[in-house]
PDB file of C-alpha atoms in Angstrom:
ATOM      1  CA  UNK A   1      17.516 187.194 -24.293  1.00 42.00           C
ATOM      2  CA  UNK A   2      20.238 188.106 -21.792  1.00 48.00           C
ATOM      3  CA  UNK A   3      19.078 190.124 -18.799  1.00 50.00           C
ATOM      4  CA  UNK A   4      20.933 193.426 -18.906  1.00 53.00           C
ATOM      5  CA  UNK A   5      19.011 195.032 -16.071  1.00 52.00           C
ATOM      6  CA  UNK A   6      16.085 196.141 -18.202  1.00 54.00           C
ATOM      7  CA  UNK A   7      15.087 192.992 -20.119  1.00 57.00           C
ATOM      8  CA  UNK A   8      11.483 193.047 -18.924  1.00 55.00           C
ATOM      9  CA  UNK A   9      11.068 196.690 -19.963  1.00 52.00           C
ATOM     10  CA  UNK A  10      12.645 195.966 -23.339  1.00 55.00           C
ATOM     11  CA  UNK A  11      10.304 193.059 -24.039  1.00 57.00           C
ATOM     12  CA  UNK A  12       7.232 195.157 -23.274  1.00 56.00           C
ATOM     13  CA  UNK A  13       8.315 198.213 -25.238  1.00 56.00           C
ATOM     14  CA  UNK A  14       9.927 196.522 -28.254  1.00 55.00           C
ATOM     15  CA  UNK A  15       6.893 196.944 -30.490  1.00 51.00           C
ATOM     16  CA  UNK A  16       6.275 200.513 -29.350  1.00 55.00           C
ATOM     17  CA  UNK A  17       9.403 202.123 -30.782  1.00 58.00           C
ATOM     18  CA  UNK A  18      10.200 202.659 -34.419  1.00 52.00           C
ATOM     19  CA  UNK A  19      13.610 200.985 -34.540  1.00 64.00           C
ATOM     20  CA  UNK A  20      16.871 202.233 -33.152  1.00 87.00           C
ATOM     21  CA  UNK A  21      17.784 202.566 -29.508  1.00 92.00           C
ATOM     22  CA  UNK A  22      15.378 202.784 -26.602  1.00 96.00           C
ATOM     23  CA  UNK A  23      15.576 206.169 -24.865  1.00 96.00           C
ATOM     24  CA  UNK A  24      15.673 205.430 -21.137  1.00 97.00           C
ATOM     25  CA  UNK A  25      15.669 208.135 -18.485  1.00 97.00           C
ATOM     26  CA  UNK A  26      16.380 207.389 -14.849  1.00 97.00           C
ATOM     27  CA  UNK A  27      14.793 209.991 -12.576  1.00 97.00           C
ATOM     28  CA  UNK A  28      16.135 210.503  -9.062  1.00 95.00           C
ATOM     29  CA  UNK A  29      16.188 213.491  -6.699  1.00 94.00           C
ATOM     30  CA  UNK A  30      19.996 213.754  -6.782  1.00 93.00           C
ATOM     31  CA  UNK A  31      23.073 211.513  -6.906  1.00 91.00           C
ATOM     32  CA  UNK A  32      25.135 212.077  -3.751  1.00 89.00           C
ATOM     33  CA  UNK A  33      27.128 209.171  -2.323  1.00 90.00           C
ATOM     34  CA  UNK A  34      24.544 206.766  -0.918  1.00 83.00           C
ATOM     35  CA  UNK A  35      23.060 203.290  -1.196  1.00 85.00           C
ATOM     36  CA  UNK A  36      20.291 203.961  -3.719  1.00 88.00           C
ATOM     37  CA  UNK A  37      22.542 206.193  -5.760  1.00 90.00           C
ATOM     38  CA  UNK A  38      25.268 203.514  -5.862  1.00 90.00           C
ATOM     39  CA  UNK A  39      22.679 201.003  -7.074  1.00 91.00           C
ATOM     40  CA  UNK A  40      21.509 203.382  -9.805  1.00 92.00           C
ATOM     41  CA  UNK A  41      25.070 203.975 -10.989  1.00 94.00           C
ATOM     42  CA  UNK A  42      25.792 200.236 -10.953  1.00 93.00           C
ATOM     43  CA  UNK A  43      22.679 199.485 -13.008  1.00 93.00           C
ATOM     44  CA  UNK A  44      23.377 202.225 -15.543  1.00 94.00           C
ATOM     45  CA  UNK A  45      26.948 201.029 -16.028  1.00 93.00           C
ATOM     46  CA  UNK A  46      25.654 197.543 -16.879  1.00 94.00           C
ATOM     47  CA  UNK A  47      22.968 198.571 -19.366  1.00 94.00           C
ATOM     48  CA  UNK A  48      23.660 197.657 -22.964  1.00 93.00           C
ATOM     49  CA  UNK A  49      24.705 200.921 -24.659  1.00 90.00           C
ATOM     50  CA  UNK A  50      23.925 199.446 -28.067  1.00 93.00           C
ATOM     51  CA  UNK A  51      20.257 199.036 -27.083  1.00 94.00           C
ATOM     52  CA  UNK A  52      19.746 202.023 -24.761  1.00 95.00           C
ATOM     53  CA  UNK A  53      20.367 205.757 -24.818  1.00 95.00           C
ATOM     54  CA  UNK A  54      20.446 206.239 -21.062  1.00 96.00           C
ATOM     55  CA  UNK A  55      20.164 209.532 -19.215  1.00 96.00           C
ATOM     56  CA  UNK A  56      20.212 210.104 -15.467  1.00 96.00           C
ATOM     57  CA  UNK A  57      17.997 213.063 -14.637  1.00 97.00           C
ATOM     58  CA  UNK A  58      18.372 214.608 -11.173  1.00 96.00           C
ATOM     59  CA  UNK A  59      15.500 216.743  -9.959  1.00 96.00           C
ATOM     60  CA  UNK A  60      17.916 218.708  -7.765  1.00 95.00           C
ATOM     61  CA  UNK A  61      21.703 218.845  -8.255  1.00 95.00           C
ATOM     62  CA  UNK A  62      23.637 215.942  -9.750  1.00 93.00           C
ATOM     63  CA  UNK A  63      25.866 215.209  -6.728  1.00 94.00           C
ATOM     64  CA  UNK A  64      29.152 213.301  -6.520  1.00 94.00           C
ATOM     65  CA  UNK A  65      27.899 210.082  -8.131  1.00 94.00           C
ATOM     66  CA  UNK A  66      26.210 212.092 -10.871  1.00 93.00           C
ATOM     67  CA  UNK A  67      29.586 213.656 -11.611  1.00 95.00           C
ATOM     68  CA  UNK A  68      31.175 210.196 -11.628  1.00 94.00           C
ATOM     69  CA  UNK A  69      28.511 208.940 -14.070  1.00 94.00           C
ATOM     70  CA  UNK A  70      29.165 211.900 -16.382  1.00 95.00           C
ATOM     71  CA  UNK A  71      32.912 211.211 -16.270  1.00 94.00           C
ATOM     72  CA  UNK A  72      32.397 207.668 -17.534  1.00 93.00           C
ATOM     73  CA  UNK A  73      30.256 208.815 -20.442  1.00 93.00           C
ATOM     74  CA  UNK A  74      26.716 208.610 -19.070  1.00 94.00           C
ATOM     75  CA  UNK A  75      24.501 211.576 -19.865  1.00 96.00           C
ATOM     76  CA  UNK A  76      23.504 213.327 -16.623  1.00 96.00           C
ATOM     77  CA  UNK A  77      21.068 216.229 -16.315  1.00 97.00           C
ATOM     78  CA  UNK A  78      20.529 218.332 -13.198  1.00 96.00           C
ATOM     79  CA  UNK A  79      17.257 220.288 -13.272  1.00 96.00           C
ATOM     80  CA  UNK A  80      18.031 222.237 -10.075  1.00 94.00           C
ATOM     81  CA  UNK A  81      14.394 222.161  -8.977  1.00 94.00           C
ATOM     82  CA  UNK A  82      12.873 221.514  -5.524  1.00 90.00           C
ATOM     83  CA  UNK A  83      14.128 224.586  -3.702  1.00 85.00           C
ATOM     84  CA  UNK A  84      11.937 223.534  -0.768  1.00 85.00           C
ATOM     85  CA  UNK A  85      10.414 220.281   0.450  1.00 83.00           C
ATOM     86  CA  UNK A  86       6.892 221.448  -0.424  1.00 88.00           C
ATOM     87  CA  UNK A  87       5.073 219.789  -3.293  1.00 89.00           C
ATOM     88  CA  UNK A  88       4.986 221.866  -6.472  1.00 92.00           C
ATOM     89  CA  UNK A  89       2.874 221.251  -9.574  1.00 92.00           C
ATOM     90  CA  UNK A  90       5.439 223.095 -11.674  1.00 95.00           C
ATOM     91  CA  UNK A  91       7.991 220.307 -11.169  1.00 96.00           C
ATOM     92  CA  UNK A  92       6.078 217.569 -13.054  1.00 97.00           C
ATOM     93  CA  UNK A  93       5.410 220.070 -15.848  1.00 97.00           C
ATOM     94  CA  UNK A  94       9.116 220.855 -16.137  1.00 97.00           C
ATOM     95  CA  UNK A  95      10.107 217.175 -16.045  1.00 97.00           C
ATOM     96  CA  UNK A  96       7.444 216.501 -18.687  1.00 97.00           C
ATOM     97  CA  UNK A  97       9.148 219.006 -20.961  1.00 97.00           C
ATOM     98  CA  UNK A  98      12.467 217.193 -20.503  1.00 97.00           C
ATOM     99  CA  UNK A  99      10.806 213.850 -21.325  1.00 98.00           C
ATOM    100  CA  UNK A 100       9.340 215.297 -24.527  1.00 97.00           C
ATOM    101  CA  UNK A 101      12.555 217.064 -25.574  1.00 97.00           C
ATOM    102  CA  UNK A 102      14.545 213.842 -25.176  1.00 96.00           C
ATOM    103  CA  UNK A 103      11.877 211.600 -26.748  1.00 96.00           C
ATOM    104  CA  UNK A 104      11.963 209.263 -23.735  1.00 97.00           C
ATOM    105  CA  UNK A 105      10.450 205.786 -24.230  1.00 97.00           C
ATOM    106  CA  UNK A 106      10.912 204.548 -20.651  1.00 97.00           C
ATOM    107  CA  UNK A 107      11.036 206.591 -17.469  1.00 97.00           C
ATOM    108  CA  UNK A 108      12.553 204.668 -14.543  1.00 96.00           C
ATOM    109  CA  UNK A 109      12.051 206.457 -11.216  1.00 96.00           C
ATOM    110  CA  UNK A 110      13.828 205.802  -7.926  1.00 93.00           C
ATOM    111  CA  UNK A 111      12.580 206.731  -4.449  1.00 90.00           C
ATOM    112  CA  UNK A 112       9.320 208.293  -3.338  1.00 88.00           C
ATOM    113  CA  UNK A 113       9.692 211.899  -4.520  1.00 92.00           C
ATOM    114  CA  UNK A 114      11.004 210.965  -7.963  1.00 94.00           C
ATOM    115  CA  UNK A 115       8.265 208.315  -8.244  1.00 94.00           C
ATOM    116  CA  UNK A 116       5.588 210.862  -7.433  1.00 94.00           C
ATOM    117  CA  UNK A 117       6.810 213.632  -9.739  1.00 96.00           C
ATOM    118  CA  UNK A 118       7.905 211.209 -12.448  1.00 97.00           C
ATOM    119  CA  UNK A 119       4.561 209.463 -12.823  1.00 96.00           C
ATOM    120  CA  UNK A 120       2.755 212.778 -13.203  1.00 97.00           C
ATOM    121  CA  UNK A 121       5.342 214.035 -15.687  1.00 97.00           C
ATOM    122  CA  UNK A 122       5.124 210.836 -17.748  1.00 97.00           C
ATOM    123  CA  UNK A 123       1.351 211.168 -18.019  1.00 97.00           C
ATOM    124  CA  UNK A 124       1.695 214.772 -19.177  1.00 97.00           C
ATOM    125  CA  UNK A 125       4.411 213.868 -21.693  1.00 97.00           C
ATOM    126  CA  UNK A 126       2.758 210.711 -22.999  1.00 96.00           C
ATOM    127  CA  UNK A 127       5.806 208.619 -22.070  1.00 96.00           C
ATOM    128  CA  UNK A 128       5.253 205.030 -23.177  1.00 92.00           C
ATOM    129  CA  UNK A 129       6.365 203.187 -20.038  1.00 96.00           C
ATOM    130  CA  UNK A 130       7.111 204.052 -16.405  1.00 95.00           C
ATOM    131  CA  UNK A 131       8.938 201.824 -13.951  1.00 95.00           C
ATOM    132  CA  UNK A 132       8.955 202.941 -10.318  1.00 89.00           C
ATOM    133  CA  UNK A 133      11.472 201.439  -7.921  1.00 87.00           C
ATOM    134  CA  UNK A 134      11.007 201.629  -4.171  1.00 81.00           C
ATOM    135  CA  UNK A 135      14.191 201.056  -2.202  1.00 76.00           C
ATOM    136  CA  UNK A 136      12.884 201.174   1.372  1.00 71.00           C
ATOM    137  CA  UNK A 137      10.173 199.264   3.173  1.00 65.00           C
ATOM    138  CA  UNK A 138       8.729 200.453   6.454  1.00 62.00           C
ATOM    139  CA  UNK A 139       7.233 198.445   9.299  1.00 65.00           C
ATOM    140  CA  UNK A 140       4.637 201.115   9.907  1.00 67.00           C
ATOM    141  CA  UNK A 141       2.898 202.643   6.878  1.00 64.00           C
ATOM    142  CA  UNK A 142       3.534 206.339   6.333  1.00 61.00           C
ATOM    143  CA  UNK A 143       0.219 208.018   5.507  1.00 64.00           C
ATOM    144  CA  UNK A 144       1.775 210.624   3.212  1.00 59.00           C
ATOM    145  CA  UNK A 145       3.296 207.858   1.051  1.00 56.00           C
ATOM    146  CA  UNK A 146       0.023 206.090   0.294  1.00 57.00           C
ATOM    147  CA  UNK A 147      -0.354 207.761  -3.120  1.00 54.00           C
TER     148      UNK A 147
END
């Protein structure tokens, strides 16, 4: 099997879906111009569109790279949540609704905040698989990121 950026996920979820494409949602806070966001866009562009229905879901606004993704035919959703930096239990509930509405098989989260909210949302929605990607390593552990 050729590695199209999600080969491991595909192998593990193959028997869990009832034929057709795998619904993959990438969850990120937003898609401004930046390193992580460029990586996400690069990955999404390389995914096999015959195998995957891919959606980028931004917790906040979509940003410049989100607009670019939409222009090249990638589905992008902006939830316009997180009006403050404080944690909110309503955010995972709202993301959970989006996961259910879009019948998402795999949720792929990027960065700490999206990882945190996404895992909770996936549990609430009964999403079949969650992949969390961390893009930064720190020399000194940050206590608030030990979850």
